[in-house]
PDB file of C-alpha atoms and ligand atoms in Angstrom:
ATOM      1  CA  MET A 187      -7.242  -9.741 -13.416  1.00 96.00           C
ATOM      2  CA  LYS A 188      -5.543 -12.860 -12.104  1.00 98.00           C
ATOM      3  CA  ILE A 189      -7.100 -14.068  -8.873  1.00 98.00           C
ATOM      4  CA  HIS A 190      -5.480 -16.473  -6.418  1.00 98.00           C
ATOM      5  CA  VAL A 191      -7.617 -17.636  -3.525  1.00 98.00           C
ATOM      6  CA  VAL A 192      -5.654 -19.192  -0.673  1.00 98.00           C
ATOM      7  CA  ASN A 193      -6.777 -20.683   2.617  1.00 98.00           C
ATOM      8  CA  HIS A 194      -5.343 -18.328   5.198  1.00 97.00           C
ATOM      9  CA  TYR A 195      -3.618 -15.001   5.824  1.00 98.00           C
ATOM     10  CA  GLN A 196      -0.284 -16.781   6.152  1.00 98.00           C
ATOM     11  CA  ASP A 197      -0.602 -18.377   2.696  1.00 98.00           C
ATOM     12  CA  MET A 198      -1.494 -14.987   1.218  1.00 98.00           C
ATOM     13  CA  SER A 199       1.605 -13.457   2.811  1.00 98.00           C
ATOM     14  CA  VAL A 200       3.952 -16.184   1.550  1.00 98.00           C
ATOM     15  CA  LYS A 201       2.599 -16.018  -2.015  1.00 98.00           C
ATOM     16  CA  ALA A 202       2.765 -12.200  -2.010  1.00 98.00           C
ATOM     17  CA  ALA A 203       6.372 -12.202  -0.771  1.00 98.00           C
ATOM     18  CA  GLU A 204       7.302 -14.677  -3.511  1.00 98.00           C
ATOM     19  CA  LEU A 205       5.934 -12.334  -6.174  1.00 98.00           C
ATOM     20  CA  VAL A 206       7.752  -9.315  -4.730  1.00 98.00           C
ATOM     21  CA  ALA A 207      10.977 -11.340  -4.491  1.00 98.00           C
ATOM     22  CA  GLU A 208      10.596 -12.427  -8.110  1.00 98.00           C
ATOM     23  CA  GLN A 209      10.288  -8.762  -9.129  1.00 98.00           C
ATOM     24  CA  VAL A 210      13.356  -7.806  -7.060  1.00 98.00           C
ATOM     25  CA  LYS A 211      15.426 -10.609  -8.612  1.00 98.00           C
ATOM     26  CA  ASP A 212      14.248  -9.914 -12.180  1.00 98.00           C
ATOM     27  CA  LYS A 213      15.008  -6.180 -11.936  1.00 98.00           C
ATOM     28  CA  ASN A 214      17.308  -5.377  -9.058  1.00 98.00           C
ATOM     29  CA  ASP A 215      16.683  -1.607  -9.280  1.00 98.00           C
ATOM     30  CA  SER A 216      12.893  -1.927  -9.417  1.00 98.00           C
ATOM     31  CA  VAL A 217      10.692   0.873  -8.156  1.00 98.00           C
ATOM     32  CA  LEU A 218       8.314  -0.726  -5.669  1.00 98.00           C
ATOM     33  CA  GLY A 219       5.107   0.976  -4.579  1.00 98.00           C
ATOM     34  CA  LEU A 220       4.360  -0.071  -1.007  1.00 98.00           C
ATOM     35  CA  ALA A 221       1.327  -0.134   1.274  1.00 98.00           C
ATOM     36  CA  THR A 222       1.010  -0.191   5.053  1.00 97.00           C
ATOM     37  CA  GLY A 223      -1.809  -1.503   7.278  1.00 95.00           C
ATOM     38  CA  SER A 224      -2.288  -4.928   8.797  1.00 96.00           C
ATOM     39  CA  THR A 225      -2.673  -6.769   5.485  1.00 98.00           C
ATOM     40  CA  PRO A 226       0.952  -6.626   4.204  1.00 98.00           C
ATOM     41  CA  GLU A 227       2.618  -7.184   7.610  1.00 98.00           C
ATOM     42  CA  GLY A 228       3.009 -10.936   7.013  1.00 98.00           C
ATOM     43  CA  MET A 229       4.412 -10.296   3.524  1.00 98.00           C
ATOM     44  CA  TYR A 230       7.011  -7.882   4.910  1.00 98.00           C
ATOM     45  CA  SER A 231       8.034 -10.305   7.611  1.00 98.00           C
ATOM     46  CA  ARG A 232       8.508 -13.010   4.964  1.00 98.00           C
ATOM     47  CA  LEU A 233      10.592 -10.635   2.805  1.00 98.00           C
ATOM     48  CA  VAL A 234      12.806  -9.864   5.810  1.00 98.00           C
ATOM     49  CA  LYS A 235      13.307 -13.602   6.260  1.00 98.00           C
ATOM     50  CA  MET A 236      14.187 -13.974   2.557  1.00 98.00           C
ATOM     51  CA  HIS A 237      16.746 -11.193   2.919  1.00 98.00           C
ATOM     52  CA  GLN A 238      18.282 -12.737   6.037  1.00 98.00           C
ATOM     53  CA  GLU A 239      18.272 -16.354   4.910  1.00 98.00           C
ATOM     54  CA  GLU A 240      18.459 -16.181   1.121  1.00 97.00           C
ATOM     55  CA  ASP A 241      20.308 -12.872   0.616  1.00 97.00           C
ATOM     56  CA  LEU A 242      17.414 -11.250  -1.232  1.00 98.00           C
ATOM     57  CA  ASP A 243      19.120  -8.026  -2.265  1.00 98.00           C
ATOM     58  CA  PHE A 244      17.413  -4.642  -1.901  1.00 98.00           C
ATOM     59  CA  SER A 245      20.552  -2.523  -2.331  1.00 98.00           C
ATOM     60  CA  ALA A 246      19.405  -0.941  -5.606  1.00 98.00           C
ATOM     61  CA  ILE A 247      15.648  -1.091  -4.933  1.00 98.00           C
ATOM     62  CA  ARG A 248      13.737   2.189  -4.772  1.00 98.00           C
ATOM     63  CA  THR A 249      10.418   2.522  -2.965  1.00 98.00           C
ATOM     64  CA  PHE A 250       7.462   4.888  -2.863  1.00 98.00           C
ATOM     65  CA  ASN A 251       4.877   4.467  -0.147  1.00 98.00           C
ATOM     66  CA  LEU A 252       1.273   5.150  -0.962  1.00 98.00           C
ATOM     67  CA  ASP A 253       0.410   7.437   1.888  1.00 98.00           C
ATOM     68  CA  GLU A 254       1.031   9.072   5.247  1.00 98.00           C
ATOM     69  CA  TYR A 255      -1.141  10.707   7.897  1.00 97.00           C
ATOM     70  CA  LEU A 256      -0.973  14.479   7.848  1.00 97.00           C
ATOM     71  CA  GLY A 257       0.437  15.721  11.158  1.00 96.00           C
ATOM     72  CA  LEU A 258       2.376  12.596  12.150  1.00 97.00           C
ATOM     73  CA  GLY A 259       6.182  12.728  12.059  1.00 96.00           C
ATOM     74  CA  PRO A 260       8.459   9.738  11.395  1.00 96.00           C
ATOM     75  CA  ASP A 261       8.895   9.057  15.127  1.00 96.00           C
ATOM     76  CA  HIS A 262       5.181   8.765  15.821  1.00 96.00           C
ATOM     77  CA  PRO A 263       4.477   5.042  16.348  1.00 96.00           C
ATOM     78  CA  GLN A 264       1.342   5.226  14.175  1.00 96.00           C
ATOM     79  CA  SER A 265       3.010   7.049  11.303  1.00 97.00           C
ATOM     80  CA  TYR A 266       3.579   5.045   8.160  1.00 97.00           C
ATOM     81  CA  HIS A 267       7.255   6.060   8.260  1.00 98.00           C
ATOM     82  CA  PHE A 268       7.534   4.301  11.604  1.00 98.00           C
ATOM     83  CA  TYR A 269       5.588   1.281  10.357  1.00 98.00           C
ATOM     84  CA  MET A 270       7.754   0.827   7.264  1.00 98.00           C
ATOM     85  CA  HIS A 271      11.010   0.995   9.206  1.00 98.00           C
ATOM     86  CA  GLN A 272       9.693  -1.306  11.891  1.00 98.00           C
ATOM     87  CA  HIS A 273       8.334  -3.947   9.509  1.00 98.00           C
ATOM     88  CA  LEU A 274      10.778  -3.765   6.606  1.00 98.00           C
ATOM     89  CA  PHE A 275      13.386  -1.074   6.088  1.00 98.00           C
ATOM     90  CA  HIS A 276      15.333  -1.574   9.348  1.00 98.00           C
ATOM     91  CA  HIS A 277      15.806  -5.241   8.526  1.00 98.00           C
ATOM     92  CA  ILE A 278      16.901  -5.180   4.881  1.00 98.00           C
ATOM     93  CA  ASN A 279      19.763  -3.604   2.927  1.00 98.00           C
ATOM     94  CA  ILE A 280      17.768  -0.834   1.277  1.00 98.00           C
ATOM     95  CA  LEU A 281      19.523   2.547   1.067  1.00 98.00           C
ATOM     96  CA  GLN A 282      17.867   5.369   3.012  1.00 98.00           C
ATOM     97  CA  LYS A 283      18.129   7.640  -0.038  1.00 98.00           C
ATOM     98  CA  ASN A 284      16.017   5.199  -2.055  1.00 98.00           C
ATOM     99  CA  ILE A 285      13.088   5.283   0.387  1.00 98.00           C
ATOM    100  CA  ASN A 286      10.236   7.692  -0.365  1.00 98.00           C
ATOM    101  CA  ILE A 287       7.239   8.263   1.929  1.00 98.00           C
ATOM    102  CA  PRO A 288       5.014  11.364   1.829  1.00 98.00           C
ATOM    103  CA  ASP A 289       6.033  13.857   4.518  1.00 97.00           C
ATOM    104  CA  GLY A 290       3.279  14.026   7.146  1.00 97.00           C
ATOM    105  CA  LYS A 291       4.997  16.965   8.813  1.00 97.00           C
ATOM    106  CA  ALA A 292       5.408  19.073   5.675  1.00 96.00           C
ATOM    107  CA  ILE A 293       4.774  22.750   6.394  1.00 95.00           C
ATOM    108  CA  ASP A 294       3.310  23.140   2.932  1.00 97.00           C
ATOM    109  CA  ALA A 295       1.504  19.861   2.251  1.00 97.00           C
ATOM    110  CA  GLU A 296       0.395  20.837  -1.263  1.00 96.00           C
ATOM    111  CA  THR A 297       3.982  21.508  -2.336  1.00 97.00           C
ATOM    112  CA  ALA A 298       5.110  18.272  -0.675  1.00 97.00           C
ATOM    113  CA  CYS A 299       2.493  16.405  -2.750  1.00 97.00           C
ATOM    114  CA  ARG A 300       3.682  18.039  -5.975  1.00 97.00           C
ATOM    115  CA  ASP A 301       7.317  17.188  -5.157  1.00 97.00           C
ATOM    116  CA  TYR A 302       6.365  13.601  -4.373  1.00 98.00           C
ATOM    117  CA  GLU A 303       4.542  13.240  -7.664  1.00 96.00           C
ATOM    118  CA  GLU A 304       7.545  14.658  -9.506  1.00 97.00           C
ATOM    119  CA  SER A 305       9.907  12.215  -7.794  1.00 98.00           C
ATOM    120  CA  ILE A 306       7.767   9.256  -8.894  1.00 97.00           C
ATOM    121  CA  VAL A 307       7.922  10.511 -12.481  1.00 97.00           C
ATOM    122  CA  ASN A 308      11.685  11.186 -12.230  1.00 97.00           C
ATOM    123  CA  GLU A 309      12.295   7.622 -11.041  1.00 97.00           C
ATOM    124  CA  GLY A 310      10.461   6.331 -14.114  1.00 97.00           C
ATOM    125  CA  GLY A 311       7.162   5.393 -12.408  1.00 97.00           C
ATOM    126  CA  ILE A 312       6.288   2.348 -10.350  1.00 98.00           C
ATOM    127  CA  ASP A 313       7.335  -1.088 -11.605  1.00 98.00           C
ATOM    128  CA  PHE A 314       5.438  -3.126  -9.044  1.00 98.00           C
ATOM    129  CA  GLN A 315       2.699  -1.718  -6.823  1.00 98.00           C
ATOM    130  CA  VAL A 316       1.563  -3.519  -3.662  1.00 98.00           C
ATOM    131  CA  LEU A 317      -1.932  -2.565  -2.504  1.00 98.00           C
ATOM    132  CA  GLY A 318      -4.256  -3.334   0.363  1.00 98.00           C
ATOM    133  CA  ILE A 319      -7.895  -2.295   0.181  1.00 98.00           C
ATOM    134  CA  GLY A 320     -10.188  -0.466   2.568  1.00 96.00           C
ATOM    135  CA  GLY A 321     -13.500  -2.000   3.587  1.00 95.00           C
ATOM    136  CA  ASN A 322     -15.052   0.876   1.593  1.00 94.00           C
ATOM    137  CA  GLY A 323     -12.935   0.099  -1.483  1.00 97.00           C
ATOM    138  CA  HIS A 324     -10.312   2.778  -0.913  1.00 96.00           C
ATOM    139  CA  ILE A 325      -6.853   2.368  -2.410  1.00 97.00           C
ATOM    140  CA  GLY A 326      -4.047   4.171  -0.629  1.00 97.00           C
ATOM    141  CA  PHE A 327      -6.178   6.889   0.929  1.00 95.00           C
ATOM    142  CA  ASN A 328      -8.145   7.521  -2.246  1.00 96.00           C
ATOM    143  CA  GLU A 329     -11.531   7.548  -0.559  1.00 94.00           C
ATOM    144  CA  PRO A 330     -14.960   7.022  -2.182  1.00 95.00           C
ATOM    145  CA  ASP A 331     -16.094  10.353  -3.616  1.00 93.00           C
ATOM    146  CA  THR A 332     -17.806  11.988  -6.566  1.00 90.00           C
ATOM    147  CA  SER A 333     -14.394  12.463  -8.189  1.00 91.00           C
ATOM    148  CA  LEU A 334     -10.906  11.021  -7.755  1.00 92.00           C
ATOM    149  CA  SER A 335      -7.621  12.862  -7.964  1.00 91.00           C
ATOM    150  CA  ALA A 336      -5.002  11.437 -10.309  1.00 93.00           C
ATOM    151  CA  VAL A 337      -1.995  12.956  -8.560  1.00 95.00           C
ATOM    152  CA  THR A 338      -0.578  12.903  -5.037  1.00 97.00           C
ATOM    153  CA  HIS A 339      -2.849  15.046  -2.894  1.00 97.00           C
ATOM    154  CA  VAL A 340      -4.136  15.847   0.579  1.00 97.00           C
ATOM    155  CA  VAL A 341      -7.289  13.956   1.421  1.00 95.00           C
ATOM    156  CA  GLU A 342      -9.911  14.060   4.155  1.00 94.00           C
ATOM    157  CA  LEU A 343     -10.426  10.575   5.593  1.00 94.00           C
ATOM    158  CA  THR A 344     -13.980   9.214   5.663  1.00 92.00           C
ATOM    159  CA  GLU A 345     -15.643   8.351   8.971  1.00 94.00           C
ATOM    160  CA  LYS A 346     -15.418   4.654   8.018  1.00 90.00           C
ATOM    161  CA  THR A 347     -11.660   4.849   7.508  1.00 92.00           C
ATOM    162  CA  VAL A 348     -11.185   6.804  10.745  1.00 95.00           C
ATOM    163  CA  LYS A 349     -13.203   4.122  12.567  1.00 94.00           C
ATOM    164  CA  ASP A 350     -11.393   1.215  10.847  1.00 91.00           C
ATOM    165  CA  ASN A 351      -7.967   2.691  11.600  1.00 93.00           C
ATOM    166  CA  SER A 352      -8.786   3.647  15.202  1.00 95.00           C
ATOM    167  CA  ARG A 353      -7.744   0.127  16.213  1.00 92.00           C
ATOM    168  CA  PHE A 354      -4.128   1.281  15.869  1.00 92.00           C
ATOM    169  CA  PHE A 355      -4.638   4.342  18.124  1.00 95.00           C
ATOM    170  CA  ASP A 356      -5.644   4.728  21.784  1.00 94.00           C
ATOM    171  CA  SER A 357      -8.915   6.366  20.768  1.00 94.00           C
ATOM    172  CA  GLU A 358     -10.818   7.385  17.641  1.00 95.00           C
ATOM    173  CA  GLU A 359     -10.159  11.071  18.456  1.00 95.00           C
ATOM    174  CA  GLU A 360      -6.434  10.492  17.988  1.00 95.00           C
ATOM    175  CA  VAL A 361      -6.757   9.305  14.386  1.00 96.00           C
ATOM    176  CA  PRO A 362      -5.636  12.123  12.060  1.00 97.00           C
ATOM    177  CA  ARG A 363      -8.504  13.322   9.850  1.00 97.00           C
ATOM    178  CA  LYS A 364      -6.286  14.069   6.865  1.00 97.00           C
ATOM    179  CA  ALA A 365      -3.591  12.260   4.938  1.00 97.00           C
ATOM    180  CA  LEU A 366      -1.308  12.655   1.943  1.00 97.00           C
ATOM    181  CA  THR A 367      -1.868   9.997  -0.654  1.00 97.00           C
ATOM    182  CA  MET A 368      -0.577   8.991  -4.028  1.00 97.00           C
ATOM    183  CA  GLY A 369      -3.418   9.503  -6.514  1.00 96.00           C
ATOM    184  CA  MET A 370      -4.902   6.916  -8.842  1.00 96.00           C
ATOM    185  CA  GLY A 371      -2.607   8.091 -11.695  1.00 95.00           C
ATOM    186  CA  PRO A 372       0.745   6.613 -10.642  1.00 95.00           C
ATOM    187  CA  ILE A 373      -1.019   3.568  -9.197  1.00 97.00           C
ATOM    188  CA  LEU A 374      -2.749   2.766 -12.479  1.00 97.00           C
ATOM    189  CA  LYS A 375       0.438   3.539 -14.421  1.00 97.00           C
ATOM    190  CA  ALA A 376       2.374   0.916 -12.410  1.00 98.00           C
ATOM    191  CA  LYS A 377       3.601  -1.862 -14.687  1.00 98.00           C
ATOM    192  CA  LYS A 378       2.200  -4.532 -12.346  1.00 98.00           C
ATOM    193  CA  ILE A 379      -0.194  -4.344  -9.421  1.00 98.00           C
ATOM    194  CA  LEU A 380      -0.564  -6.812  -6.578  1.00 98.00           C
ATOM    195  CA  LEU A 381      -3.609  -6.392  -4.359  1.00 98.00           C
ATOM    196  CA  LEU A 382      -3.899  -8.325  -1.110  1.00 98.00           C
ATOM    197  CA  ALA A 383      -7.012  -8.825   0.981  1.00 98.00           C
ATOM    198  CA  SER A 384      -7.775 -10.921   4.003  1.00 98.00           C
ATOM    199  CA  GLY A 385     -10.926 -11.365   6.051  1.00 98.00           C
ATOM    200  CA  GLU A 386     -14.662 -11.128   5.549  1.00 98.00           C
ATOM    201  CA  GLY A 387     -14.644  -7.363   6.146  1.00 97.00           C
ATOM    202  CA  LYS A 388     -13.036  -6.951   2.709  1.00 98.00           C
ATOM    203  CA  SER A 389     -15.376  -9.319   0.843  1.00 98.00           C
ATOM    204  CA  GLU A 390     -17.860  -6.703  -0.426  1.00 98.00           C
ATOM    205  CA  ALA A 391     -15.056  -4.368  -1.568  1.00 98.00           C
ATOM    206  CA  ILE A 392     -13.420  -7.310  -3.347  1.00 98.00           C
ATOM    207  CA  ARG A 393     -16.682  -8.265  -5.062  1.00 98.00           C
ATOM    208  CA  ALA A 394     -16.972  -4.704  -6.370  1.00 98.00           C
ATOM    209  CA  THR A 395     -13.287  -4.639  -7.400  1.00 98.00           C
ATOM    210  CA  VAL A 396     -13.650  -7.801  -9.426  1.00 98.00           C
ATOM    211  CA  SER A 397     -17.080  -7.372 -11.010  1.00 97.00           C
ATOM    212  CA  GLY A 398     -18.718  -4.129  -9.874  1.00 98.00           C
ATOM    213  CA  LYS A 399     -19.376  -1.139 -12.071  1.00 98.00           C
ATOM    214  CA  ILE A 400     -16.346   1.160 -12.296  1.00 98.00           C
ATOM    215  CA  THR A 401     -17.111   4.082 -10.031  1.00 98.00           C
ATOM    216  CA  THR A 402     -15.314   6.760  -8.034  1.00 97.00           C
ATOM    217  CA  GLN A 403     -17.490   5.583  -5.106  1.00 97.00           C
ATOM    218  CA  VAL A 404     -15.343   2.419  -5.008  1.00 97.00           C
ATOM    219  CA  PRO A 405     -11.856   3.527  -6.096  1.00 97.00           C
ATOM    220  CA  ALA A 406     -10.558  -0.056  -6.354  1.00 98.00           C
ATOM    221  CA  THR A 407     -12.959  -0.732  -9.258  1.00 98.00           C
ATOM    222  CA  PHE A 408     -10.544   1.290 -11.445  1.00 98.00           C
ATOM    223  CA  LEU A 409      -8.152  -1.642 -11.220  1.00 98.00           C
ATOM    224  CA  GLN A 410     -10.416  -3.379 -13.766  1.00 98.00           C
ATOM    225  CA  LEU A 411      -8.866  -1.041 -16.359  1.00 97.00           C
ATOM    226  CA  HIS A 412      -5.305  -2.251 -15.669  1.00 98.00           C
ATOM    227  CA  PRO A 413      -3.899  -5.093 -17.784  1.00 97.00           C
ATOM    228  CA  LYS A 414      -1.677  -6.659 -15.111  1.00 98.00           C
ATOM    229  CA  VAL A 415      -3.390  -6.940 -11.751  1.00 98.00           C
ATOM    230  CA  ILE A 416      -2.951  -9.921  -9.458  1.00 98.00           C
ATOM    231  CA  LEU A 417      -5.258 -10.408  -6.485  1.00 98.00           C
ATOM    232  CA  ILE A 418      -4.246 -12.695  -3.637  1.00 98.00           C
ATOM    233  CA  LEU A 419      -7.181 -13.277  -1.347  1.00 98.00           C
ATOM    234  CA  ASP A 420      -7.883 -15.521   1.555  1.00 98.00           C
ATOM    235  CA  LYS A 421     -11.129 -17.511   1.512  1.00 98.00           C
ATOM    236  CA  GLU A 422     -13.033 -14.997   3.633  1.00 98.00           C
ATOM    237  CA  ALA A 423     -12.094 -12.022   1.447  1.00 98.00           C
ATOM    238  CA  ALA A 424     -13.040 -14.028  -1.666  1.00 98.00           C
ATOM    239  CA  LYS A 425     -16.379 -15.307  -0.373  1.00 98.00           C
ATOM    240  CA  LEU A 426     -18.568 -13.024  -2.569  1.00 98.00           C
ATOM    241  CA  ILE A 427     -16.791 -13.571  -5.902  1.00 97.00           C
TER     242      ILE A 427
HETATM  243  C1  F6R B 288      -2.188   2.018   3.606  1.00 57.76           C
HETATM  244  C2  F6R B 288      -3.144   1.855   2.513  1.00 57.76           C
HETATM  245  C3  F6R B 288      -4.574   1.555   2.814  1.00 57.76           C
HETATM  246  C4  F6R B 288      -4.716   0.148   3.373  1.00 57.76           C
HETATM  247  C5  F6R B 288      -6.180  -0.163   3.657  1.00 57.76           C
HETATM  248  C6  F6R B 288      -6.349  -1.528   4.306  1.00 57.76           C
HETATM  249  O1  F6R B 288      -0.932   2.333   3.103  1.00 57.76           O
HETATM  250  O2  F6R B 288      -2.778   1.988   1.399  1.00 57.76           O
HETATM  251  O3  F6R B 288      -5.323   1.684   1.630  1.00 57.76           O
HETATM  252  O4  F6R B 288      -4.216  -0.776   2.446  1.00 57.76           O
HETATM  253  O5  F6R B 288      -6.719   0.798   4.501  1.00 57.76           O
HETATM  254  O6  F6R B 288      -5.782  -1.525   5.575  1.00 57.76           O
HETATM  255  P1  F6R B 288      -5.590  -2.862   6.395  1.00 57.76           P
HETATM  256  O7  F6R B 288      -4.580  -3.672   5.681  1.00 57.76           O
HETATM  257  O8  F6R B 288      -5.093  -2.409   7.746  1.00 57.76           O
HETATM  258  O9  F6R B 288      -6.925  -3.528   6.449  1.00 57.76           O
END
């Protein structure tokens, strides 16, 4: 694991965008695995700037998002479809056909998960996976549990995640209780992984990720098994390592 500790959120975002841009330039048809949430917002805004001012070219880039709430369609302002278009896709030259996000409105969610998994395999797997981390150590929506699923699946969100994510909704009741998430398999098979964390609320999960025992109760600890993981942390997130 390579660990960069930077002073502030903004520094984390700039450094993260530089690494993504490097990947995009080195392999212009890279398959990027993408995360949502508040952590990567600054990175996306920097990438948009790099596209607008430095012609960073996404025309052959393919993307797979980690997850989506079950029950939310692409027009719902809290759906991850909406988020991704708002923060990145609307502002860069990516082709619509190259964007993949699990379908929160799928009539048959299990089949949608299987199809999603198959598409990742058909595209050759993820070249570069961007991750945030939950305060409970979740990755995507792979929540702490007695077992972890390797493939894309439907998951029940923990009370902690529902509470943490309620800040984006009008009330906690409105937060969907289920989601579709990429499993640990394609994440750990990614050629490179970049994990971002900011703020003290992530410090315990980061301590476990870096030096805790590998356990399904903290899914991010599985990253210890991957040969090419880069962590970019601000000082608060890094305070326990
Ligand atoms: C979302 C995702 C989640 C978030 C995590 C942290 O696509 O993969 O695992 O990365 O919940 O969320 P924030 O960044 O909002 O603290």
